[in-house]
mmCIF file of C-alpha atoms in Angstrom:
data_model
loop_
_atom_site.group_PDB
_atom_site.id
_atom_site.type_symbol
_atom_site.label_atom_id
_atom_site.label_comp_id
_atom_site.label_asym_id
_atom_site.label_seq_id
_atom_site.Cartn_x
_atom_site.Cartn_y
_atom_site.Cartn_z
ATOM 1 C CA UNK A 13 125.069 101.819 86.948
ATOM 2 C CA UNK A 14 121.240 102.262 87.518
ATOM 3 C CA UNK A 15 119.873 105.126 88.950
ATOM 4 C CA UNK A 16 116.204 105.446 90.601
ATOM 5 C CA UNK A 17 114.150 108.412 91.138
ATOM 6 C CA UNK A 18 110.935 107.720 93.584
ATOM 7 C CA UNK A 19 108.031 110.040 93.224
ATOM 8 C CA UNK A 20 104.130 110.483 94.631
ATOM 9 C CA UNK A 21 104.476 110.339 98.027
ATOM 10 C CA UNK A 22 102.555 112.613 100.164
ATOM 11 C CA UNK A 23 100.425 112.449 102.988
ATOM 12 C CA UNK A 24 97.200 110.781 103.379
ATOM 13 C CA UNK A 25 93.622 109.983 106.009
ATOM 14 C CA UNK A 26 93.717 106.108 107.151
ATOM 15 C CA UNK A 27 91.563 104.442 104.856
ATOM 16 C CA UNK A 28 93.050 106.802 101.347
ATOM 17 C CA UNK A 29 95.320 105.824 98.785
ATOM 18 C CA UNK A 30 98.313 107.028 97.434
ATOM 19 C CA UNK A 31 100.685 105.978 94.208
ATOM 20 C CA UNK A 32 104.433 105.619 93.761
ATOM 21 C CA UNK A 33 105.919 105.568 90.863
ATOM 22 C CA UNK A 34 110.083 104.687 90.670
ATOM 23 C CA UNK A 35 111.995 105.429 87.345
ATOM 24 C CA UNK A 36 114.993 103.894 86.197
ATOM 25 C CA UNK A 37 117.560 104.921 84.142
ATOM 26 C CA UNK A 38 121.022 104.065 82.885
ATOM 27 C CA UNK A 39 121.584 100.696 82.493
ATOM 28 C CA UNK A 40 118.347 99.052 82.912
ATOM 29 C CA UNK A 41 118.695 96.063 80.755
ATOM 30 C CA UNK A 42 120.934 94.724 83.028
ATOM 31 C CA UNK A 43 117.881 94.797 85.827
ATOM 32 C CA UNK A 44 115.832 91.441 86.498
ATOM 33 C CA UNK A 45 113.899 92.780 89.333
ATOM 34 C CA UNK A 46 112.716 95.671 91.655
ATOM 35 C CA UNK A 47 111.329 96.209 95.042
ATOM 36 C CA UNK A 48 109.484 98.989 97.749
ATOM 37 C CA UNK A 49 110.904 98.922 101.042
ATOM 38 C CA UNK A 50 110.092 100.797 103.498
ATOM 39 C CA UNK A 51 111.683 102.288 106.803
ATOM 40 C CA UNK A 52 110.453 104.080 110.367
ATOM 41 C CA UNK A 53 112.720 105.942 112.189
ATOM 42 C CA UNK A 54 114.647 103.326 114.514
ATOM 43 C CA UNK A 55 113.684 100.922 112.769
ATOM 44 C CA UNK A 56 115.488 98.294 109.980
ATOM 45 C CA UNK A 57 114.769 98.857 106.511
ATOM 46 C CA UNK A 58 111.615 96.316 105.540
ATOM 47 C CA UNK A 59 110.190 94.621 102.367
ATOM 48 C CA UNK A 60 106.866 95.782 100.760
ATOM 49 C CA UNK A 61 106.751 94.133 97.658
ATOM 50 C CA UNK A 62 109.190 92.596 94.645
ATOM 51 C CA UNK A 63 108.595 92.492 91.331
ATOM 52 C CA UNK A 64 110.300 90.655 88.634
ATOM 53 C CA UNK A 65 111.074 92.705 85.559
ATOM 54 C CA UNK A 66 110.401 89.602 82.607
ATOM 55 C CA UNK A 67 107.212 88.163 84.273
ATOM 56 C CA UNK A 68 105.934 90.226 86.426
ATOM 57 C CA UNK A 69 105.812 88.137 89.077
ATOM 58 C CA UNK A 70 105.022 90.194 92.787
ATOM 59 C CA UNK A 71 105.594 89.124 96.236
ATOM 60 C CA UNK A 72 104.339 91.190 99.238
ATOM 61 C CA UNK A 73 104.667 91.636 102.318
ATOM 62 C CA UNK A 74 102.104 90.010 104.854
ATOM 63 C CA UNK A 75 101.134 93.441 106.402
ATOM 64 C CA UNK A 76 100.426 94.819 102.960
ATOM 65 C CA UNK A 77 98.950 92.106 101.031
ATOM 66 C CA UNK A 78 95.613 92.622 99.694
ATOM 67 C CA UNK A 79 95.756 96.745 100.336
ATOM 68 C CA UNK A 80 99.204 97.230 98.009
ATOM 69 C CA UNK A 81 99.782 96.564 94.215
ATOM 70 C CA UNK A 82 103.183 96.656 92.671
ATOM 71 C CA UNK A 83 103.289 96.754 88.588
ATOM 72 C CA UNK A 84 106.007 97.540 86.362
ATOM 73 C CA UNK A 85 105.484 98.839 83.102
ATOM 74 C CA UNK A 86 109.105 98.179 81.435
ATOM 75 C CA UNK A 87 108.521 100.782 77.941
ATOM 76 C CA UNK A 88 108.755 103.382 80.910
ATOM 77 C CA UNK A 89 111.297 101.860 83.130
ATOM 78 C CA UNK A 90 108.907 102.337 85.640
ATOM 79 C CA UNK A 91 107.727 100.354 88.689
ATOM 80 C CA UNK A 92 104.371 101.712 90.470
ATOM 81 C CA UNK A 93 103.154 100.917 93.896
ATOM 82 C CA UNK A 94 99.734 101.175 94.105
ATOM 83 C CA UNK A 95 98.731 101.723 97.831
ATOM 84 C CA UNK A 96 95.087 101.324 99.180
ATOM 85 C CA UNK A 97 93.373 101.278 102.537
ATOM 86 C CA UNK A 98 96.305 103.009 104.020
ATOM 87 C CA UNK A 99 96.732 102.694 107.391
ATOM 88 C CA UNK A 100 98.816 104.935 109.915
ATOM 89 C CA UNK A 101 101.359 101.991 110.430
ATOM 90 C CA UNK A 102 102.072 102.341 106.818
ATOM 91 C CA UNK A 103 103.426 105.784 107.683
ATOM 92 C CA UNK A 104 106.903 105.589 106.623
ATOM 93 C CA UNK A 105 109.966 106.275 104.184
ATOM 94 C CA UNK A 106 109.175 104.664 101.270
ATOM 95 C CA UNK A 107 112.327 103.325 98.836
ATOM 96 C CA UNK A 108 112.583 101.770 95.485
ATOM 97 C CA UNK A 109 115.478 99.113 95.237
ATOM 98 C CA UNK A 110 116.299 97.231 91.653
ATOM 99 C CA UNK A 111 118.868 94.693 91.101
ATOM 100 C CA UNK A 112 120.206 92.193 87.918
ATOM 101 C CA UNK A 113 119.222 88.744 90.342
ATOM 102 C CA UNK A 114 115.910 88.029 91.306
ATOM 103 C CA UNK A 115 115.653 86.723 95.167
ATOM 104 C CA UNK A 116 118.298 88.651 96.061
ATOM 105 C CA UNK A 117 118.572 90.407 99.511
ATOM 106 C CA UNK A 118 120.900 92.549 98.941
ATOM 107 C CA UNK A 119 119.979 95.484 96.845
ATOM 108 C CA UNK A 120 122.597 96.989 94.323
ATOM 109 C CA UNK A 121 120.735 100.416 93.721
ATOM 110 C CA UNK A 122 118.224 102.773 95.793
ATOM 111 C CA UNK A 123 116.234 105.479 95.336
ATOM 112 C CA UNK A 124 116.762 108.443 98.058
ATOM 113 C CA UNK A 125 113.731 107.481 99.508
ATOM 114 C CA UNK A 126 110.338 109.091 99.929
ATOM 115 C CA UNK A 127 107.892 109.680 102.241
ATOM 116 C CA UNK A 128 104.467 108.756 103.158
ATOM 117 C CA UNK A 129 102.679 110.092 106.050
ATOM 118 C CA UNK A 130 99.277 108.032 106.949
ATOM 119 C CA UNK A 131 97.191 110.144 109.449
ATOM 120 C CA UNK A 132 94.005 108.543 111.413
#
């Protein structure tokens, strides 16, 4: 089992930054790669950004690309997501997801969530 713990969310003026961290623990060898989704009220859950846990390799989202950063820094079992330029669309509940495939869809663990409030 793998547990997550989000933290650094907050609120924010359109145009700020804010950064989340996600911690790990339990069996985190076992993970291969993490992710930030987010989610609006009445709205599905959506993809921010992935991260593979060996290379490093990110994917984002079109709506966040060039404005977010995902990193991971594995001695800490942490995965950061660095958000600039904020926007009040990006207002949302922010979760971190890690699993032991990479590509997947279909998260094994998630954090309880956190939130981000973007104001204009």
């Amino acid at each position: 089992q793998v547990q997550l713990v989000e933290s650094g969310g907050g609120s924010a003026q359109a145009g700020g930054s804010l950064r989340l961290s996600c911690v790990a623990s339990g069996a985190v060898s076992s993970i291969n790669a993490m992710a930030w989704y987010r989610q609006v009220p009445g709205k599905t859950r959506e993809p921010v950004a992935t991260i593979t846990t060996r290379s490093g390799t990110p994917i984002y989202a079109d709506s966040v690309k060039d404005r977010f950063t995902i990193t991971i820094e594995n001695a800490k079992n942490t995965v950061y997501l660095q958000m600039n330029n904020l926007k009040p669309e990006d207002t949302a509940v922010y979760y971190c997801a890690a699993d032991h495939a990479v590509g997947t869809k279909n998260w094994n663990y998630w954090g309880n969530g956190i939130q981000v409030s973007v104001s204009s």
